[in-house]
PDB file of C-alpha atoms in Angstrom:
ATOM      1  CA  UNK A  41     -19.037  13.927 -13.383  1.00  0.00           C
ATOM      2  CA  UNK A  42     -19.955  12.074 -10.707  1.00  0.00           C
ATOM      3  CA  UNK A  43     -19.137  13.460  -7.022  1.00  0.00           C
ATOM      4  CA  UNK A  44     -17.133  10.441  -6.248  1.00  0.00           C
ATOM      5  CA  UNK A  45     -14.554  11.423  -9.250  1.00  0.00           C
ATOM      6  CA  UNK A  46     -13.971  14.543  -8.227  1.00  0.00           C
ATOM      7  CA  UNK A  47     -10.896  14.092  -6.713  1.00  0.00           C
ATOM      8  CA  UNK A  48      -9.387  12.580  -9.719  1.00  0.00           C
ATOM      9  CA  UNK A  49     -10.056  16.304 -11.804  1.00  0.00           C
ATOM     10  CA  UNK A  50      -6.832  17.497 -12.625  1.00  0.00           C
ATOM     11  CA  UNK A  51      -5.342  20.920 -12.623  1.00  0.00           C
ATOM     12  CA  UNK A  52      -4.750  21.140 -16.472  1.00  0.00           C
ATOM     13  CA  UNK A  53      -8.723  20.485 -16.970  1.00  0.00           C
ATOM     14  CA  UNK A  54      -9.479  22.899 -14.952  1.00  0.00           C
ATOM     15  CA  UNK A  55      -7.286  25.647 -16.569  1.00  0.00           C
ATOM     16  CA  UNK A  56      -8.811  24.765 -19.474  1.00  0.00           C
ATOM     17  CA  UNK A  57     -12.537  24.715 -18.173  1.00  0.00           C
ATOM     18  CA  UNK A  58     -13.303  27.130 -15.720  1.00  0.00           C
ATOM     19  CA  UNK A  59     -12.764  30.991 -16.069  1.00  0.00           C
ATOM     20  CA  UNK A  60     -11.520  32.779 -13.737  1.00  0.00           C
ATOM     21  CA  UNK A  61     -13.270  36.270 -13.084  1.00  0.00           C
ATOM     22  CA  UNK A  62     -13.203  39.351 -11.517  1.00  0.00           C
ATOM     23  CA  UNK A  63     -16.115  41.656 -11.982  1.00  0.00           C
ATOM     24  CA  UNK A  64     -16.683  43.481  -8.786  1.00  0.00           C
ATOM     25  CA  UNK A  65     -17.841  46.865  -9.302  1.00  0.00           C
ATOM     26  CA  UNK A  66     -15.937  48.106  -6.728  1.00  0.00           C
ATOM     27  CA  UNK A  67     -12.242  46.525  -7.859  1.00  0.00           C
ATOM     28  CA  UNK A  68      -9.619  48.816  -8.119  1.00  0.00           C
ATOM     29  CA  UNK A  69      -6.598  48.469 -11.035  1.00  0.00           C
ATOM     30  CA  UNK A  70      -4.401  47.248  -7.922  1.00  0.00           C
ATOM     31  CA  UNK A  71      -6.594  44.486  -8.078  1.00  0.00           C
ATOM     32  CA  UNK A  72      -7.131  43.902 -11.413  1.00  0.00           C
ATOM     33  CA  UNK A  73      -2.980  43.774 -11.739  1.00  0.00           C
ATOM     34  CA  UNK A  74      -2.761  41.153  -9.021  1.00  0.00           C
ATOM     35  CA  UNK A  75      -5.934  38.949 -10.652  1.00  0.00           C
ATOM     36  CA  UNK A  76      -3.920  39.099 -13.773  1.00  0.00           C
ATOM     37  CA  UNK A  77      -0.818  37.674 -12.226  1.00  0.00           C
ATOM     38  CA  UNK A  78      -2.854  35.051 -10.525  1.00  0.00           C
ATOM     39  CA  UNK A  79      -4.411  34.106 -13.486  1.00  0.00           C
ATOM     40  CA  UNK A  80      -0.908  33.531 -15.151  1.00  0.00           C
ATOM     41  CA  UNK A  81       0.865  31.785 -12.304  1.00  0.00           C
ATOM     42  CA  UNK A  82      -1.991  29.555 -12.210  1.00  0.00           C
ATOM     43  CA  UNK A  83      -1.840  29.494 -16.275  1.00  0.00           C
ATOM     44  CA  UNK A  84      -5.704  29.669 -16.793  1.00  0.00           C
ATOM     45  CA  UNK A  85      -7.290  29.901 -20.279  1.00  0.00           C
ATOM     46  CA  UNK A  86      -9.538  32.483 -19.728  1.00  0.00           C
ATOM     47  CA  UNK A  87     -10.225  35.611 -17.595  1.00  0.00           C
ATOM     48  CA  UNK A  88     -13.377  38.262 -17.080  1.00  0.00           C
ATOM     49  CA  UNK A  89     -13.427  41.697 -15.786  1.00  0.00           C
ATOM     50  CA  UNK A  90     -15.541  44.760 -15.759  1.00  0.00           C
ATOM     51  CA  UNK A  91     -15.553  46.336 -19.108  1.00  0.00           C
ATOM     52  CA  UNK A  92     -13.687  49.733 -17.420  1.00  0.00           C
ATOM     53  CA  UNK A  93     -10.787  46.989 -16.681  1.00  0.00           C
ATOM     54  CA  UNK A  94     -11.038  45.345 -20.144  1.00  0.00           C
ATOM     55  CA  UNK A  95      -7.638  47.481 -21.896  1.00  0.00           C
ATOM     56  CA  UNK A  96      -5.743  47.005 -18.334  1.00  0.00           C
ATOM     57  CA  UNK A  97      -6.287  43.302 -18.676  1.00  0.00           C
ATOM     58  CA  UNK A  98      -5.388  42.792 -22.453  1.00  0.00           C
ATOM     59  CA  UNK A  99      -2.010  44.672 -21.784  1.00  0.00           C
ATOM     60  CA  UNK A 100      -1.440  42.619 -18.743  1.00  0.00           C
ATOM     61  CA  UNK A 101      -1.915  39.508 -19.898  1.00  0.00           C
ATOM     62  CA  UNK A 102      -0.680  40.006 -23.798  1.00  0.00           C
ATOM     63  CA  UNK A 103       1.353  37.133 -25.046  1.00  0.00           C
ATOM     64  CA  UNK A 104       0.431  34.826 -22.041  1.00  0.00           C
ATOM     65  CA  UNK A 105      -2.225  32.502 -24.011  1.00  0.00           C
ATOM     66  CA  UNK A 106      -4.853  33.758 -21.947  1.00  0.00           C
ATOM     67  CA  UNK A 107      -8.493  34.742 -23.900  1.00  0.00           C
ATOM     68  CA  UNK A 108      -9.884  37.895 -21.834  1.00  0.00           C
ATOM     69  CA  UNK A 109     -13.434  39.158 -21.715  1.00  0.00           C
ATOM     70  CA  UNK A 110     -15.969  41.208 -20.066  1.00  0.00           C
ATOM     71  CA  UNK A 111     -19.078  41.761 -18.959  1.00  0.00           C
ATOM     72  CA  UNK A 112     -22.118  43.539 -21.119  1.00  0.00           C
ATOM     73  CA  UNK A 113     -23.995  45.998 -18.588  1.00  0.00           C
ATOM     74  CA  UNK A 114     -23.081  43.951 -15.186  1.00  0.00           C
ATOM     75  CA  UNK A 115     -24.367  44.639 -12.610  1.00  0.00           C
ATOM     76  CA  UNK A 116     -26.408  47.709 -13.606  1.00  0.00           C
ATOM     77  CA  UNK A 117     -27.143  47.346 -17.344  1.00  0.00           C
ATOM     78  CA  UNK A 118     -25.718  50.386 -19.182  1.00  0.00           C
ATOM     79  CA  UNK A 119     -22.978  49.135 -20.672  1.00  0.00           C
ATOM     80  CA  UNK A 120     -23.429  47.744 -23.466  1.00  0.00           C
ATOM     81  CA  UNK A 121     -22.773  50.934 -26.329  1.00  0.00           C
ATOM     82  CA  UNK A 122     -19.185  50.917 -24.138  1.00  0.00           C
ATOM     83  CA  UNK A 123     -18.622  47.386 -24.827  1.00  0.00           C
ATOM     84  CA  UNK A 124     -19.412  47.277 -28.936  1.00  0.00           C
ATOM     85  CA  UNK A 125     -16.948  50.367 -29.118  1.00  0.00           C
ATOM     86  CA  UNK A 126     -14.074  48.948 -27.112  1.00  0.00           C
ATOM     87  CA  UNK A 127     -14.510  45.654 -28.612  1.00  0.00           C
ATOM     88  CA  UNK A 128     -14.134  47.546 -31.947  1.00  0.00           C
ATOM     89  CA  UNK A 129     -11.199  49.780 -31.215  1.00  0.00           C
ATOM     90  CA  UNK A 130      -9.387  46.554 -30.239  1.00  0.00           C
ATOM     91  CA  UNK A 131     -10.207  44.466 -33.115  1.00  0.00           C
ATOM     92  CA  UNK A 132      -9.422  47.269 -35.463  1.00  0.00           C
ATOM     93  CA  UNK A 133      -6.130  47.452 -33.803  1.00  0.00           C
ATOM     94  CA  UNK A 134      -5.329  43.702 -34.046  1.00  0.00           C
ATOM     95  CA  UNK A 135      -6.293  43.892 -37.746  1.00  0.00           C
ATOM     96  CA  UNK A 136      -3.415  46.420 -38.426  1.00  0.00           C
ATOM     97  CA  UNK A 137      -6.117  49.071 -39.589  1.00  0.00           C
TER      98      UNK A 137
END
């Protein structure tokens, strides 16, 4: 897009193109409640948070059309066996197993 057009970007492509993220190692679940209220007021499509945050956001923002993901060993890298077995857990769940 060219810098002249910006102004002409409406709000609806943005909710549907950017994602709106909190990952800061140091957020606390205070935070992570308010982020998810932002992100619904402002009706975004898609949020990001730590992976200890992940469970907090799903419940949060559960029947609000908002996709939610997280991060795979950010910032420090040793994350990732955490991830696969929350990821699983909630997949298992949504499949009624």
């Amino acid at each position: 897009m060219h810098p002249d057009n910006c102004h002409k970007v409406d709000s609806v492509f943005l909710r549907k193109n950017i994602g709106y993220t909190n990952v800061k190692p140091d957020s606390s679940e205070s935070d992570i409640k308010d982020f998810c209220q932002k992100a619904i007021d402002c009706m975004v499509e898609t949020i990001c948070v730590q992976l200890r945050h992940l469970k907090l956001a799903l419940s949060l923002t559960n029947g609000q059309g908002i996709s939610v993901g997280t991060t795979s060993g950010f910032p420090f890298g040793k994350q990732f066996r955490g991830c696969l077995e929350v990821c699983y857990d909630s997949n298992t769940k949504k499949r009624g197993n």
